[in-house]
Coordinates of C-alpha atoms and ligand atoms in Angstrom, one line a residue:
M1 CA 17.3 -31.7 33.6
N2 CA 20.4 -31.0 31.4
I3 CA 19.3 -30.1 27.9
G4 CA 21.0 -29.2 24.6
F5 CA 19.4 -26.7 22.5
L6 CA 20.5 -26.1 18.8
G7 CA 19.1 -23.4 16.6
L8 CA 18.5 -20.2 18.5
G9 CA 16.5 -18.0 16.1
N10 CA 13.2 -16.4 16.2
M11 CA 11.5 -19.4 17.8
G12 CA 14.5 -21.3 19.3
A13 CA 15.7 -18.4 21.4
P14 CA 12.4 -17.7 23.3
M15 CA 11.9 -21.5 23.6
A16 CA 15.3 -21.8 25.2
H17 CA 14.8 -18.9 27.4
N18 CA 11.6 -20.5 28.7
L19 CA 13.4 -23.6 29.6
L20 CA 15.9 -21.7 31.6
K21 CA 12.9 -20.1 33.2
A22 CA 11.6 -23.4 34.2
G23 CA 14.9 -24.3 36.0
H24 CA 16.6 -26.7 33.2
K25 CA 20.2 -26.3 32.7
L26 CA 21.2 -25.8 28.9
V27 CA 23.9 -26.2 26.7
V28 CA 23.5 -24.3 23.3
F29 CA 24.8 -24.3 19.8
D30 CA 24.3 -22.0 16.9
I31 CA 26.2 -20.8 13.9
N32 CA 25.2 -17.3 14.7
Q33 CA 27.5 -16.2 17.7
K34 CA 25.4 -13.4 18.6
A35 CA 22.3 -15.7 19.3
V36 CA 24.7 -17.9 21.4
S37 CA 25.9 -15.0 23.5
T38 CA 22.4 -13.9 24.3
L39 CA 21.6 -17.3 25.6
V40 CA 24.9 -17.4 27.6
E41 CA 24.1 -14.3 29.3
A42 CA 20.9 -15.6 30.5
G43 CA 22.6 -18.6 32.0
A44 CA 23.3 -21.2 29.4
T45 CA 26.7 -22.8 28.5
A46 CA 28.0 -22.6 25.0
A47 CA 29.2 -25.6 23.0
L48 CA 31.3 -25.3 19.8
S49 CA 29.5 -28.0 17.6
P50 CA 26.5 -30.4 17.8
A51 CA 28.8 -33.1 18.6
A52 CA 30.0 -31.0 21.4
V53 CA 26.4 -30.4 22.7
A54 CA 26.0 -34.1 22.7
G55 CA 29.5 -34.5 24.7
H56 CA 28.0 -32.8 27.6
D57 CA 26.1 -34.7 30.1
V58 CA 22.7 -33.9 28.4
D59 CA 19.4 -35.8 29.0
M60 CA 17.5 -34.3 26.1
I61 CA 18.4 -32.5 23.0
I62 CA 16.1 -30.1 21.1
T63 CA 16.6 -28.8 17.7
M64 CA 14.9 -25.8 16.2
L65 CA 16.4 -25.3 12.5
P66 CA 15.3 -23.6 9.4
A67 CA 14.8 -26.5 7.1
A68 CA 15.6 -30.2 6.4
A69 CA 19.0 -29.7 4.9
H70 CA 20.2 -27.9 8.2
V71 CA 18.5 -30.7 10.4
K72 CA 20.3 -33.4 8.2
S73 CA 23.6 -31.7 8.7
V74 CA 23.2 -31.2 12.5
Y75 CA 22.2 -34.8 13.1
L76 CA 24.1 -36.7 10.5
G77 CA 27.0 -34.4 9.4
E78 CA 30.6 -34.7 10.5
N79 CA 30.6 -33.4 14.2
G80 CA 26.9 -34.1 14.1
L81 CA 24.6 -35.0 17.0
L82 CA 24.2 -38.8 16.3
A83 CA 28.1 -39.3 16.0
A84 CA 28.3 -38.2 19.7
V85 CA 25.1 -38.9 21.5
R86 CA 24.7 -41.0 24.6
K87 CA 22.1 -43.9 24.0
D88 CA 19.8 -42.5 26.7
T89 CA 19.6 -39.0 25.5
V90 CA 16.3 -38.2 24.0
L91 CA 16.2 -36.2 20.8
A92 CA 13.5 -34.0 19.6
D93 CA 13.5 -32.0 16.5
C94 CA 11.1 -29.0 16.6
S95 CA 11.9 -27.7 13.1
T96 CA 9.4 -27.9 10.4
I97 CA 10.5 -30.2 7.7
D98 CA 9.1 -32.9 5.6
P99 CA 7.7 -36.2 7.2
H100 CA 10.1 -38.3 4.8
T101 CA 13.3 -36.8 6.2
A102 CA 11.8 -36.7 9.7
R103 CA 11.2 -40.6 9.5
E104 CA 14.8 -41.2 8.0
I105 CA 16.6 -39.5 10.7
A106 CA 14.5 -41.1 13.5
D107 CA 15.1 -44.4 11.9
I108 CA 18.9 -43.9 12.0
A109 CA 18.8 -42.7 15.5
S110 CA 16.7 -45.8 16.7
R111 CA 19.1 -48.0 14.9
Q112 CA 21.7 -46.9 17.2
G113 CA 19.6 -47.2 20.2
S114 CA 18.3 -43.5 20.7
L115 CA 14.7 -42.3 21.2
M116 CA 13.9 -39.5 18.9
V117 CA 10.7 -37.5 18.1
D118 CA 9.6 -35.0 15.4
A119 CA 7.8 -32.3 17.1
P120 CA 7.0 -29.2 15.0
V121 CA 5.2 -26.4 16.6
S122 CA 2.3 -23.9 15.9
G123 CA 1.8 -20.7 17.7
G124 CA 4.6 -18.4 16.2
T125 CA 6.9 -16.3 17.8
G126 CA 4.2 -14.9 20.2
G127 CA 3.5 -18.4 21.3
A128 CA 7.2 -19.2 21.6
T129 CA 7.8 -16.2 23.9
A130 CA 4.6 -16.7 26.0
G131 CA 5.3 -20.5 26.4
T132 CA 1.9 -21.3 24.8
L133 CA 3.2 -23.3 21.7
T134 CA 1.1 -26.4 20.3
F135 CA 3.6 -29.4 20.0
M136 CA 2.7 -32.1 17.3
V137 CA 4.7 -35.0 18.4
G138 CA 5.6 -38.1 16.1
G139 CA 7.2 -41.1 17.7
T140 CA 6.8 -44.0 20.0
E141 CA 4.8 -43.8 23.3
A142 CA 8.1 -43.9 25.1
G143 CA 9.4 -40.9 23.1
F144 CA 6.2 -38.9 23.8
A145 CA 6.4 -39.5 27.5
A146 CA 10.1 -38.6 27.7
V147 CA 9.6 -35.1 25.9
N148 CA 6.3 -34.2 27.5
P149 CA 7.4 -33.0 30.7
V150 CA 10.0 -30.7 29.0
F151 CA 7.7 -29.4 26.4
E152 CA 5.3 -28.3 29.2
A153 CA 7.7 -25.5 29.9
M154 CA 7.3 -24.1 26.5
G155 CA 3.8 -25.0 25.3
K156 CA 0.3 -25.4 26.5
K157 CA -0.9 -28.3 24.3
I158 CA 1.2 -31.3 23.5
V159 CA -0.4 -34.0 21.1
H160 CA 0.9 -37.3 20.3
C161 CA 0.0 -37.7 16.5
G162 CA 1.3 -41.1 16.0
P163 CA 4.5 -42.8 14.9
S164 CA 7.5 -41.1 13.7
G165 CA 6.9 -38.3 11.1
N166 CA 3.4 -37.8 11.9
G167 CA 4.0 -34.6 13.9
Q168 CA 5.3 -33.2 10.4
V169 CA 2.3 -34.6 8.6
A170 CA -0.1 -32.6 11.1
K171 CA 1.9 -29.6 10.7
V172 CA 2.0 -29.6 6.8
A173 CA -1.9 -30.3 6.6
N174 CA -2.7 -27.6 9.1
N175 CA -0.5 -25.1 7.6
M176 CA -1.6 -26.0 4.0
L177 CA -5.2 -25.3 5.1
L178 CA -4.2 -22.1 6.6
G179 CA -2.5 -21.0 3.3
I180 CA -5.7 -21.8 1.4
S181 CA -8.1 -20.1 4.0
M182 CA -6.0 -17.2 4.0
A183 CA -6.2 -16.7 0.2
G184 CA -10.0 -17.4 0.3
A185 CA -10.4 -14.7 3.0
A186 CA -8.5 -12.4 0.9
E187 CA -10.6 -13.2 -2.1
A188 CA -14.0 -12.8 -0.3
M189 CA -13.1 -9.7 1.4
T190 CA -11.7 -8.0 -1.8
L191 CA -15.0 -9.1 -3.6
G192 CA -17.2 -7.7 -0.8
V193 CA -15.4 -4.3 -0.5
S194 CA -15.4 -4.0 -4.3
L195 CA -19.1 -4.5 -4.3
G196 CA -19.7 -1.7 -1.8
M197 CA -19.3 -3.2 1.6
D198 CA -17.4 -1.7 4.4
A199 CA -14.5 -3.9 5.4
K200 CA -15.3 -3.9 9.1
V201 CA -18.9 -4.7 8.7
L202 CA -18.2 -7.5 6.2
A203 CA -15.6 -9.1 8.4
D204 CA -18.1 -8.8 11.3
I205 CA -20.9 -10.8 9.1
I206 CA -18.4 -13.4 7.9
N207 CA -17.3 -14.0 11.6
T208 CA -20.7 -14.6 12.7
S209 CA -21.6 -16.7 9.7
T210 CA -20.3 -20.0 8.1
G211 CA -17.5 -18.3 6.3
R212 CA -15.8 -17.7 9.6
C213 CA -12.1 -19.0 10.1
W214 CA -8.9 -18.0 11.9
S215 CA -7.9 -16.1 8.7
T216 CA -11.0 -13.9 8.9
E217 CA -11.5 -13.6 12.6
V218 CA -8.0 -13.4 14.0
C219 CA -5.7 -12.2 11.0
N220 CA -8.1 -10.6 8.5
P221 CA -6.0 -9.7 5.5
Y222 CA -8.0 -6.8 4.4
P223 CA -6.9 -3.3 5.6
G224 CA -9.3 -1.6 8.0
A225 CA -11.1 -4.8 8.7
L226 CA -9.5 -5.7 12.1
D227 CA -7.3 -3.2 14.2
T228 CA -5.1 -6.0 15.9
A229 CA -4.3 -7.9 12.4
P230 CA -0.9 -7.6 10.7
A231 CA -3.0 -5.8 7.9
A232 CA -3.4 -3.0 10.3
R233 CA 0.4 -2.3 10.9
G234 CA 1.6 -2.8 7.2
Y235 CA 1.8 -6.5 7.4
T236 CA 4.6 -6.5 9.8
G237 CA 5.0 -9.2 12.5
G238 CA 3.0 -12.5 12.1
F239 CA 3.9 -15.3 10.0
G240 CA 6.2 -14.4 7.0
C241 CA 5.0 -15.1 3.4
D242 CA 8.2 -17.1 2.6
L243 CA 7.8 -19.3 5.7
M244 CA 4.3 -20.1 4.4
L245 CA 5.8 -20.6 1.0
K246 CA 8.1 -23.1 2.6
D247 CA 5.4 -25.0 4.3
M248 CA 3.1 -25.1 1.3
G249 CA 6.3 -26.7 -0.6
L250 CA 6.4 -29.3 2.2
A251 CA 2.7 -30.2 1.8
I252 CA 2.9 -30.5 -2.1
E253 CA 6.0 -32.5 -1.9
A254 CA 4.4 -34.8 0.8
A255 CA 1.2 -35.1 -1.3
R256 CA 3.5 -36.1 -4.3
S257 CA 5.0 -38.7 -2.3
V258 CA 1.7 -40.6 -1.8
K259 CA 0.3 -39.4 -5.2
R260 CA -2.5 -37.3 -3.7
P261 CA -4.0 -34.3 -5.5
V262 CA -3.6 -31.0 -3.4
I263 CA -5.3 -28.9 -6.0
L264 CA -6.3 -25.8 -3.9
G265 CA -3.0 -26.1 -2.1
A266 CA -1.0 -25.8 -5.3
V267 CA -3.0 -22.9 -6.6
A268 CA -2.4 -21.2 -3.1
Q269 CA 1.2 -22.0 -3.2
Q270 CA 1.5 -20.2 -6.5
L271 CA -0.2 -17.2 -5.1
Y272 CA 2.5 -16.9 -2.3
Q273 CA 5.2 -17.6 -4.7
T274 CA 4.1 -14.7 -6.8
L275 CA 3.9 -12.4 -3.7
S276 CA 7.3 -13.3 -2.7
L277 CA 8.6 -12.7 -6.3
Q278 CA 7.1 -9.3 -5.9
G279 CA 9.2 -8.5 -2.8
H280 CA 6.8 -9.2 -0.2
G281 CA 8.4 -12.4 1.1
G282 CA 9.1 -10.9 4.6
E283 CA 5.7 -9.5 5.0
D284 CA 2.9 -11.5 7.0
F285 CA 1.3 -14.0 4.6
S286 CA -1.9 -12.2 4.8
A287 CA -0.5 -9.6 2.5
V288 CA -1.6 -12.2 -0.2
V289 CA -4.6 -9.8 -0.5
K290 CA -2.3 -7.5 -2.4
L291 CA -2.5 -9.7 -5.3
Y292 CA -6.4 -9.2 -5.4
S293 CA -6.2 -5.5 -5.0
Q294 CA -3.7 -5.4 -7.9
L295 CA -6.3 -7.2 -10.1
Q296 CA -9.0 -4.6 -9.5
P297 CA -9.4 -2.2 -12.4
N298 CA -9.9 0.7 -10.0
N299 CA -7.3 -0.7 -7.5
A300 CA -10.1 -1.0 -4.8
Ligands
NAD401 P1 15.3 -18.6 12.0 O1 15.9 -18.6 10.9 O2 14.9 -17.3 12.9 O3 16.3 -19.6 13.2 C1 16.9 -20.6 12.7 C2 18.2 -20.6 13.6 O4 18.9 -21.8 13.3 C3 19.1 -19.4 13.3 O5 19.7 -18.9 14.6 C4 20.4 -20.0 12.5 O6 21.5 -19.4 12.9 C5 20.4 -21.4 13.2 N1 21.0 -22.4 12.3 C6 21.1 -22.6 11.0 N2 21.9 -23.5 10.6 C7 22.3 -24.1 11.7 C8 23.3 -25.2 11.9 N3 23.8 -25.9 11.0 N4 23.7 -25.4 13.3 C9 23.2 -24.7 14.4 N5 22.2 -23.6 14.0 C10 22.0 -23.3 12.8 O7 14.0 -19.5 12.0 P2 12.7 -19.7 13.1 O8 11.8 -18.7 12.8 O9 13.2 -19.8 14.5 O10 12.1 -21.2 12.5 C11 12.8 -22.4 13.0 C12 11.9 -23.5 12.6 O11 10.6 -23.4 13.1 C13 11.6 -23.5 11.1 O12 11.7 -24.8 10.5 C14 10.4 -22.8 10.9 O13 9.5 -23.3 9.7 C15 9.6 -23.4 12.0 N6 8.5 -22.3 12.6 C16 8.6 -21.1 12.5 C17 7.4 -20.3 13.0 C18 7.7 -18.6 13.0 O14 6.6 -18.1 13.2 N7 8.9 -18.3 12.9 C19 6.4 -21.0 13.4 C20 6.3 -22.3 13.6 C21 7.3 -23.0 13.1

């Protein structure tokens, strides 16, 4: 299939490479020329603008951009995708953005006759490289059916979450819970160690008890608890604190739009904001445990 791919960053580049490996032809665009050159060396064709991508004979266009403002400008701006796209080209935005903007852009696309889905992913850069991402797809049945075979080259679980915007709803709800559970894991681990427990023994107990979750089992925040977690390598790699902060903000904004309280989400968001302010924004979000150790009188 001929596919346009825009946004070749930490996630987009490995996703695009997997599409090439699966035998698809790619036309790519990014404002970062180095990112474009790497894909061209791997066999992709470069385009000079989003409209130029749409101008190639592409059957599907995938975008993987930082935030809603970038997505809006790439789809709706001057030289944007919607100004030039063929009606039968399927559009899929895999960026993590707010459900409202996702619905707004899909609605404009639909009014001009184009199928568009929102399809944010989970699985991180490791999942993007391994081709094991989970896609949370919002859109019509026809949109889902059209993107499914292409997403199979980049992911292992592709779920239709309902109408337009629902992919983003699933993503913000999951990531808000992840942010809360990581702060909870940090709090519980710090308490246990401060009361005299060995971090590894405590993690082992929690992971075979009712407190167990991904944040205790796979990404335990406490140094020494788990040799494979970012905590064991100075909080490098993993999911950046600033990305978590962005997703917590999306959840809180989405909650505001339906007047729903997200009490724990708001508290957790403030923890990541403080962590970022202290200069840890680029570290894995499990570094939130540092806030708790700072609060210990003996710095335990
Ligand atoms: P990134 O910053 O590494 O990459 C974004 C890319 O978009 C960059 O190459 C940038 O040059 C390009 N870009 C920016 N504005 C552009 C424009 N106007 N036109 C074309 N290209 C433009 O970000 P990332 O880590 O790849 O994340 C992309 C999206 O995926 C984000 O919405 C993020 O929240 C989400 N996400 C990230 C992860 C992760 O672990 N990194 C996991 C799941 C979801």
